[in-house]
């Protein structure tokens, strides 16, 4: 894959939004890319629908609250974009948060933030916003943790590999980072882990990525998410690459175990692809 040239950045009212903006600016400079920052939250009326039964004054207050939140996001974006010609603001859509996936169709990469249950603004988005976006857009997403340092120029990258379309798409999306990294590690669990790793090593070599370190974890595949996070910490990884797994049930998206663990407990940026 070529380096991403069109990046869609999710903006909300969380404490971590400023760090996402700065990260996106650094990434745009590194990849000669353009970033579109788009606010995407549920309106106050969507979060508190009981207000529809109240006085018109209450509805007006909620609408004013939405405008104030949008203005704060715009001020933060302007401040942390630091005048970069690569950073572009776009107004929120009326069908947010569901319309955000439609805009992601026109981006090479989406930058999102991990859901922080302790953030006072966590109710701005539905709990399934992130996995729902990955499924509906089909675009790779770089999910940034809500705590810890963020490094746009990843020097050490860990790939969680499985012989699945999701993992293959994630590796393809990660090629620009893998080529630029000083150290690339690939981990795989399962019966044929070693053979699978050798195959991926050959593929990466063709892509110009040499010296890949292979880690076969044995036949036991359980608790893969925590194993990957532990290995990432041991290796001092700046980025983790993996597929996003799950299945649909009625209108609900049910996450796979490793994906759910990662979204809940990530400690470093994770590039995911569905």
mmCIF file of C-alpha atoms in Angstrom:
data_model
loop_
_atom_site.group_PDB
_atom_site.id
_atom_site.type_symbol
_atom_site.label_atom_id
_atom_site.label_comp_id
_atom_site.label_asym_id
_atom_site.label_seq_id
_atom_site.Cartn_x
_atom_site.Cartn_y
_atom_site.Cartn_z
ATOM 1 C CA UNK A 1 0.000 0.000 0.000
ATOM 2 C CA UNK A 2 1.167 3.537 -0.712
ATOM 3 C CA UNK A 3 1.446 5.940 2.190
ATOM 4 C CA UNK A 4 -1.965 7.300 3.230
ATOM 5 C CA UNK A 5 -2.637 10.656 1.563
ATOM 6 C CA UNK A 6 -6.150 11.276 2.828
ATOM 7 C CA UNK A 7 -6.636 10.979 6.599
ATOM 8 C CA UNK A 8 -9.939 11.425 8.413
ATOM 9 C CA UNK A 9 -9.497 12.531 12.029
ATOM 10 C CA UNK A 10 -12.304 12.011 14.523
ATOM 11 C CA UNK A 11 -12.890 14.922 16.883
ATOM 12 C CA UNK A 12 -14.976 14.888 20.049
ATOM 13 C CA UNK A 13 -15.062 16.569 23.441
ATOM 14 C CA UNK A 14 -12.806 14.068 25.242
ATOM 15 C CA UNK A 15 -9.636 15.087 27.053
ATOM 16 C CA UNK A 16 -7.507 13.200 24.533
ATOM 17 C CA UNK A 17 -8.691 15.014 21.407
ATOM 18 C CA UNK A 18 -5.853 17.554 21.497
ATOM 19 C CA UNK A 19 -3.280 14.736 21.463
ATOM 20 C CA UNK A 20 -5.029 13.120 18.482
ATOM 21 C CA UNK A 21 -4.843 16.389 16.562
ATOM 22 C CA UNK A 22 -1.113 16.758 17.218
ATOM 23 C CA UNK A 23 -0.528 13.116 16.312
ATOM 24 C CA UNK A 24 -2.439 13.519 13.038
ATOM 25 C CA UNK A 25 -0.433 16.630 12.168
ATOM 26 C CA UNK A 26 2.850 14.769 12.734
ATOM 27 C CA UNK A 27 1.622 11.848 10.633
ATOM 28 C CA UNK A 28 0.563 14.169 7.815
ATOM 29 C CA UNK A 29 4.000 15.742 7.768
ATOM 30 C CA UNK A 30 5.717 12.347 7.742
ATOM 31 C CA UNK A 31 3.539 10.977 4.904
ATOM 32 C CA UNK A 32 2.939 14.209 2.959
ATOM 33 C CA UNK A 33 -0.761 13.698 3.606
ATOM 34 C CA UNK A 34 -3.860 15.825 4.121
ATOM 35 C CA UNK A 35 -5.947 15.551 7.301
ATOM 36 C CA UNK A 36 -9.642 16.344 7.557
ATOM 37 C CA UNK A 37 -10.755 16.917 11.126
ATOM 38 C CA UNK A 38 -14.452 16.180 11.578
ATOM 39 C CA UNK A 39 -16.426 16.570 14.824
ATOM 40 C CA UNK A 40 -18.650 13.601 15.434
ATOM 41 C CA UNK A 41 -20.757 13.251 18.553
ATOM 42 C CA UNK A 42 -24.376 12.627 19.434
ATOM 43 C CA UNK A 43 -26.349 15.785 19.975
ATOM 44 C CA UNK A 44 -27.552 16.674 23.446
ATOM 45 C CA UNK A 45 -31.116 15.927 22.348
ATOM 46 C CA UNK A 46 -30.066 12.432 21.263
ATOM 47 C CA UNK A 47 -28.373 11.840 24.598
ATOM 48 C CA UNK A 48 -31.255 13.264 26.615
ATOM 49 C CA UNK A 49 -34.397 12.622 24.526
ATOM 50 C CA UNK A 50 -36.660 13.311 27.505
ATOM 51 C CA UNK A 51 -36.017 16.997 26.828
ATOM 52 C CA UNK A 52 -38.306 16.725 23.794
ATOM 53 C CA UNK A 53 -41.188 16.486 26.230
ATOM 54 C CA UNK A 54 -40.015 19.546 28.100
ATOM 55 C CA UNK A 55 -40.233 23.257 27.561
ATOM 56 C CA UNK A 56 -38.929 24.883 24.397
ATOM 57 C CA UNK A 57 -36.391 26.661 26.579
ATOM 58 C CA UNK A 58 -34.779 23.338 27.534
ATOM 59 C CA UNK A 59 -34.442 22.331 23.884
ATOM 60 C CA UNK A 60 -32.912 25.708 23.058
ATOM 61 C CA UNK A 61 -30.400 25.272 25.877
ATOM 62 C CA UNK A 62 -29.379 21.874 24.551
ATOM 63 C CA UNK A 63 -28.886 23.242 21.057
ATOM 64 C CA UNK A 64 -26.771 26.015 22.470
ATOM 65 C CA UNK A 65 -24.770 23.386 24.346
ATOM 66 C CA UNK A 66 -24.100 21.560 21.068
ATOM 67 C CA UNK A 67 -22.889 24.775 19.459
ATOM 68 C CA UNK A 68 -20.591 25.490 22.400
ATOM 69 C CA UNK A 69 -19.138 21.962 22.153
ATOM 70 C CA UNK A 70 -18.543 22.411 18.417
ATOM 71 C CA UNK A 71 -16.842 25.744 19.057
ATOM 72 C CA UNK A 72 -14.527 24.175 21.647
ATOM 73 C CA UNK A 73 -13.563 21.450 19.174
ATOM 74 C CA UNK A 74 -12.891 24.049 16.497
ATOM 75 C CA UNK A 75 -10.724 26.087 18.867
ATOM 76 C CA UNK A 76 -8.748 22.990 19.863
ATOM 77 C CA UNK A 77 -8.306 21.931 16.247
ATOM 78 C CA UNK A 78 -7.138 25.395 15.199
ATOM 79 C CA UNK A 79 -4.705 25.662 18.095
ATOM 80 C CA UNK A 80 -3.099 22.237 17.656
ATOM 81 C CA UNK A 81 -3.122 22.271 13.856
ATOM 82 C CA UNK A 82 -0.659 25.124 14.372
ATOM 83 C CA UNK A 83 -1.370 26.707 11.009
ATOM 84 C CA UNK A 84 -0.394 23.599 9.038
ATOM 85 C CA UNK A 85 -1.634 23.657 5.435
ATOM 86 C CA UNK A 86 -2.169 19.899 5.779
ATOM 87 C CA UNK A 87 -4.888 20.266 8.424
ATOM 88 C CA UNK A 88 -8.463 20.986 7.308
ATOM 89 C CA UNK A 89 -11.596 21.465 9.391
ATOM 90 C CA UNK A 90 -14.992 20.294 8.182
ATOM 91 C CA UNK A 91 -18.336 20.911 9.827
ATOM 92 C CA UNK A 92 -20.144 18.042 11.584
ATOM 93 C CA UNK A 93 -22.915 16.229 9.742
ATOM 94 C CA UNK A 94 -26.515 16.305 10.906
ATOM 95 C CA UNK A 95 -26.653 12.489 11.014
ATOM 96 C CA UNK A 96 -23.661 12.113 13.352
ATOM 97 C CA UNK A 97 -22.380 9.789 14.599
ATOM 98 C CA UNK A 98 -23.600 7.340 11.924
ATOM 99 C CA UNK A 99 -22.699 9.546 8.975
ATOM 100 C CA UNK A 100 -19.031 9.511 9.967
ATOM 101 C CA UNK A 101 -18.590 6.068 8.373
ATOM 102 C CA UNK A 102 -19.763 7.503 5.050
ATOM 103 C CA UNK A 103 -16.981 10.090 5.123
ATOM 104 C CA UNK A 104 -14.464 7.397 6.034
ATOM 105 C CA UNK A 105 -15.122 5.798 2.635
ATOM 106 C CA UNK A 106 -13.163 8.671 1.081
ATOM 107 C CA UNK A 107 -10.124 8.362 3.348
ATOM 108 C CA UNK A 108 -7.079 6.121 3.181
ATOM 109 C CA UNK A 109 -6.902 6.050 6.968
ATOM 110 C CA UNK A 110 -9.116 6.987 9.902
ATOM 111 C CA UNK A 111 -7.644 8.187 13.210
ATOM 112 C CA UNK A 112 -9.812 7.449 16.235
ATOM 113 C CA UNK A 113 -9.492 7.473 19.993
ATOM 114 C CA UNK A 114 -9.939 4.577 22.403
ATOM 115 C CA UNK A 115 -13.115 4.874 24.452
ATOM 116 C CA UNK A 116 -12.313 6.006 27.997
ATOM 117 C CA UNK A 117 -15.134 5.006 30.368
ATOM 118 C CA UNK A 118 -13.846 7.501 32.946
ATOM 119 C CA UNK A 119 -13.905 10.518 30.634
ATOM 120 C CA UNK A 120 -16.748 12.904 31.540
ATOM 121 C CA UNK A 121 -17.657 13.184 27.833
ATOM 122 C CA UNK A 122 -17.869 9.441 27.193
ATOM 123 C CA UNK A 123 -21.636 9.652 26.597
ATOM 124 C CA UNK A 124 -21.055 11.759 23.476
ATOM 125 C CA UNK A 125 -20.732 8.554 21.435
ATOM 126 C CA UNK A 126 -22.496 5.181 21.485
ATOM 127 C CA UNK A 127 -20.395 2.369 22.941
ATOM 128 C CA UNK A 128 -20.164 0.552 19.598
ATOM 129 C CA UNK A 129 -19.092 3.612 17.588
ATOM 130 C CA UNK A 130 -15.587 2.368 16.846
ATOM 131 C CA UNK A 131 -16.312 -1.258 15.798
ATOM 132 C CA UNK A 132 -19.390 -0.112 13.901
ATOM 133 C CA UNK A 133 -17.226 2.353 11.966
ATOM 134 C CA UNK A 134 -14.646 -0.319 11.117
ATOM 135 C CA UNK A 135 -17.353 -2.610 9.773
ATOM 136 C CA UNK A 136 -19.346 -0.043 7.798
ATOM 137 C CA UNK A 137 -16.443 1.872 6.272
ATOM 138 C CA UNK A 138 -14.080 -1.012 5.567
ATOM 139 C CA UNK A 139 -11.202 1.423 6.022
ATOM 140 C CA UNK A 140 -8.111 0.846 8.161
ATOM 141 C CA UNK A 141 -8.195 2.730 11.433
ATOM 142 C CA UNK A 142 -5.402 3.863 13.700
ATOM 143 C CA UNK A 143 -6.836 3.778 17.210
ATOM 144 C CA UNK A 144 -4.949 5.868 19.774
ATOM 145 C CA UNK A 145 -5.001 4.960 23.487
ATOM 146 C CA UNK A 146 -6.536 7.352 25.987
ATOM 147 C CA UNK A 147 -3.361 7.351 28.110
ATOM 148 C CA UNK A 148 0.372 7.287 27.540
ATOM 149 C CA UNK A 149 2.699 8.859 24.958
ATOM 150 C CA UNK A 150 1.873 8.847 21.257
ATOM 151 C CA UNK A 151 4.602 8.427 18.638
ATOM 152 C CA UNK A 152 3.617 9.064 15.006
ATOM 153 C CA UNK A 153 6.980 7.824 13.672
ATOM 154 C CA UNK A 154 6.887 4.273 15.036
ATOM 155 C CA UNK A 155 10.382 2.809 15.284
ATOM 156 C CA UNK A 156 9.344 -0.593 16.632
ATOM 157 C CA UNK A 157 6.197 -2.232 15.224
ATOM 158 C CA UNK A 158 4.577 -5.476 16.370
ATOM 159 C CA UNK A 159 2.253 -7.348 14.003
ATOM 160 C CA UNK A 160 -0.284 -9.805 15.381
ATOM 161 C CA UNK A 161 -0.592 -12.252 12.487
ATOM 162 C CA UNK A 162 -3.276 -14.784 11.547
ATOM 163 C CA UNK A 163 -3.973 -16.317 8.167
ATOM 164 C CA UNK A 164 -7.180 -14.314 7.763
ATOM 165 C CA UNK A 165 -8.342 -11.586 5.355
ATOM 166 C CA UNK A 166 -8.597 -9.129 8.266
ATOM 167 C CA UNK A 167 -4.965 -9.586 9.286
ATOM 168 C CA UNK A 168 -3.811 -9.450 5.651
ATOM 169 C CA UNK A 169 -5.617 -6.147 5.126
ATOM 170 C CA UNK A 170 -4.098 -4.762 8.322
ATOM 171 C CA UNK A 171 -0.573 -5.711 7.210
ATOM 172 C CA UNK A 172 -1.176 -4.142 3.800
ATOM 173 C CA UNK A 173 -2.340 -0.909 5.441
ATOM 174 C CA UNK A 174 0.687 -0.966 7.757
ATOM 175 C CA UNK A 175 3.327 -1.276 5.009
ATOM 176 C CA UNK A 176 4.310 2.430 5.123
ATOM 177 C CA UNK A 177 5.047 2.131 8.854
ATOM 178 C CA UNK A 178 6.767 -1.224 8.486
ATOM 179 C CA UNK A 179 9.103 0.129 5.799
ATOM 180 C CA UNK A 180 10.060 3.093 7.962
ATOM 181 C CA UNK A 181 10.464 1.139 11.215
ATOM 182 C CA UNK A 182 13.831 0.186 12.669
ATOM 183 C CA UNK A 183 12.472 -3.058 14.120
ATOM 184 C CA UNK A 184 9.548 -5.168 12.908
ATOM 185 C CA UNK A 185 8.279 -8.094 14.971
ATOM 186 C CA UNK A 186 5.574 -10.547 13.925
ATOM 187 C CA UNK A 187 3.793 -12.807 16.420
ATOM 188 C CA UNK A 188 1.545 -15.737 15.619
ATOM 189 C CA UNK A 189 -0.150 -18.451 17.670
ATOM 190 C CA UNK A 190 -1.684 -21.673 16.507
ATOM 191 C CA UNK A 191 -0.871 -25.077 15.101
ATOM 192 C CA UNK A 192 0.961 -23.869 11.972
ATOM 193 C CA UNK A 193 2.367 -20.655 13.446
ATOM 194 C CA UNK A 194 5.968 -21.165 12.355
ATOM 195 C CA UNK A 195 5.122 -21.967 8.735
ATOM 196 C CA UNK A 196 2.686 -19.062 8.600
ATOM 197 C CA UNK A 197 5.317 -16.670 9.954
ATOM 198 C CA UNK A 198 7.869 -17.802 7.380
ATOM 199 C CA UNK A 199 5.379 -17.111 4.602
ATOM 200 C CA UNK A 200 4.685 -13.626 5.900
ATOM 201 C CA UNK A 201 8.403 -12.990 6.295
ATOM 202 C CA UNK A 202 8.905 -13.770 2.606
ATOM 203 C CA UNK A 203 6.036 -11.489 1.642
ATOM 204 C CA UNK A 204 7.454 -8.626 3.708
ATOM 205 C CA UNK A 205 10.905 -9.126 2.191
ATOM 206 C CA UNK A 206 9.384 -8.667 -1.282
ATOM 207 C CA UNK A 207 7.889 -5.420 0.031
ATOM 208 C CA UNK A 208 11.360 -4.230 1.021
ATOM 209 C CA UNK A 209 11.040 -5.039 4.720
ATOM 210 C CA UNK A 210 13.996 -7.143 5.833
ATOM 211 C CA UNK A 211 15.232 -8.354 9.208
ATOM 212 C CA UNK A 212 11.771 -9.173 10.531
ATOM 213 C CA UNK A 213 11.818 -10.936 13.923
ATOM 214 C CA UNK A 214 9.442 -13.880 14.177
ATOM 215 C CA UNK A 215 7.689 -15.008 17.368
ATOM 216 C CA UNK A 216 5.797 -18.312 17.267
ATOM 217 C CA UNK A 217 3.745 -18.569 20.429
ATOM 218 C CA UNK A 218 2.747 -22.217 20.369
ATOM 219 C CA UNK A 219 -0.579 -23.832 19.563
ATOM 220 C CA UNK A 220 -2.652 -22.144 22.279
ATOM 221 C CA UNK A 221 -4.511 -19.138 20.822
ATOM 222 C CA UNK A 222 -6.533 -18.108 23.878
ATOM 223 C CA UNK A 223 -6.127 -14.642 25.424
ATOM 224 C CA UNK A 224 -4.318 -13.430 22.298
ATOM 225 C CA UNK A 225 -5.122 -9.787 23.037
ATOM 226 C CA UNK A 226 -3.372 -9.707 26.394
ATOM 227 C CA UNK A 227 -0.470 -11.727 25.008
ATOM 228 C CA UNK A 228 0.049 -9.172 22.260
ATOM 229 C CA UNK A 229 -0.117 -6.271 24.701
ATOM 230 C CA UNK A 230 2.394 -7.971 26.997
ATOM 231 C CA UNK A 231 4.756 -8.634 24.087
ATOM 232 C CA UNK A 232 4.372 -5.047 22.854
ATOM 233 C CA UNK A 233 5.434 -3.815 26.295
ATOM 234 C CA UNK A 234 8.414 -6.200 26.421
ATOM 235 C CA UNK A 235 9.584 -5.101 22.967
ATOM 236 C CA UNK A 236 9.010 -1.408 23.585
ATOM 237 C CA UNK A 237 6.731 -1.300 20.531
ATOM 238 C CA UNK A 238 5.378 2.042 19.322
ATOM 239 C CA UNK A 239 2.578 0.488 17.255
ATOM 240 C CA UNK A 240 0.605 -2.742 17.055
ATOM 241 C CA UNK A 241 -0.952 -4.045 13.831
ATOM 242 C CA UNK A 242 -3.826 -6.551 13.811
ATOM 243 C CA UNK A 243 -7.077 -7.524 12.173
ATOM 244 C CA UNK A 244 -10.419 -6.513 13.669
ATOM 245 C CA UNK A 245 -12.607 -9.554 14.328
ATOM 246 C CA UNK A 246 -16.243 -10.067 15.165
ATOM 247 C CA UNK A 247 -19.594 -11.089 13.776
ATOM 248 C CA UNK A 248 -23.006 -9.522 13.401
ATOM 249 C CA UNK A 249 -26.061 -10.571 15.374
ATOM 250 C CA UNK A 250 -29.252 -8.811 14.367
ATOM 251 C CA UNK A 251 -28.171 -5.141 14.391
ATOM 252 C CA UNK A 252 -25.421 -5.601 16.949
ATOM 253 C CA UNK A 253 -21.738 -6.124 16.219
ATOM 254 C CA UNK A 254 -20.194 -8.742 18.519
ATOM 255 C CA UNK A 255 -16.447 -8.275 18.913
ATOM 256 C CA UNK A 256 -13.982 -11.144 18.941
ATOM 257 C CA UNK A 257 -12.061 -11.721 22.158
ATOM 258 C CA UNK A 258 -8.706 -10.296 21.029
ATOM 259 C CA UNK A 259 -10.352 -7.268 19.402
ATOM 260 C CA UNK A 260 -12.437 -6.535 22.497
ATOM 261 C CA UNK A 261 -9.382 -6.840 24.760
ATOM 262 C CA UNK A 262 -7.406 -4.497 22.530
ATOM 263 C CA UNK A 263 -10.075 -1.803 22.375
ATOM 264 C CA UNK A 264 -10.547 -1.948 26.141
ATOM 265 C CA UNK A 265 -6.917 -2.291 27.279
ATOM 266 C CA UNK A 266 -4.619 -0.936 24.554
ATOM 267 C CA UNK A 267 -1.481 0.823 25.759
ATOM 268 C CA UNK A 268 -0.121 1.919 22.357
ATOM 269 C CA UNK A 269 -1.521 2.958 18.971
ATOM 270 C CA UNK A 270 -3.182 0.036 17.183
ATOM 271 C CA UNK A 271 -3.662 -0.115 13.426
ATOM 272 C CA UNK A 272 -6.724 -2.259 12.781
ATOM 273 C CA UNK A 273 -8.540 -3.379 9.677
ATOM 274 C CA UNK A 274 -11.793 -5.223 9.244
#
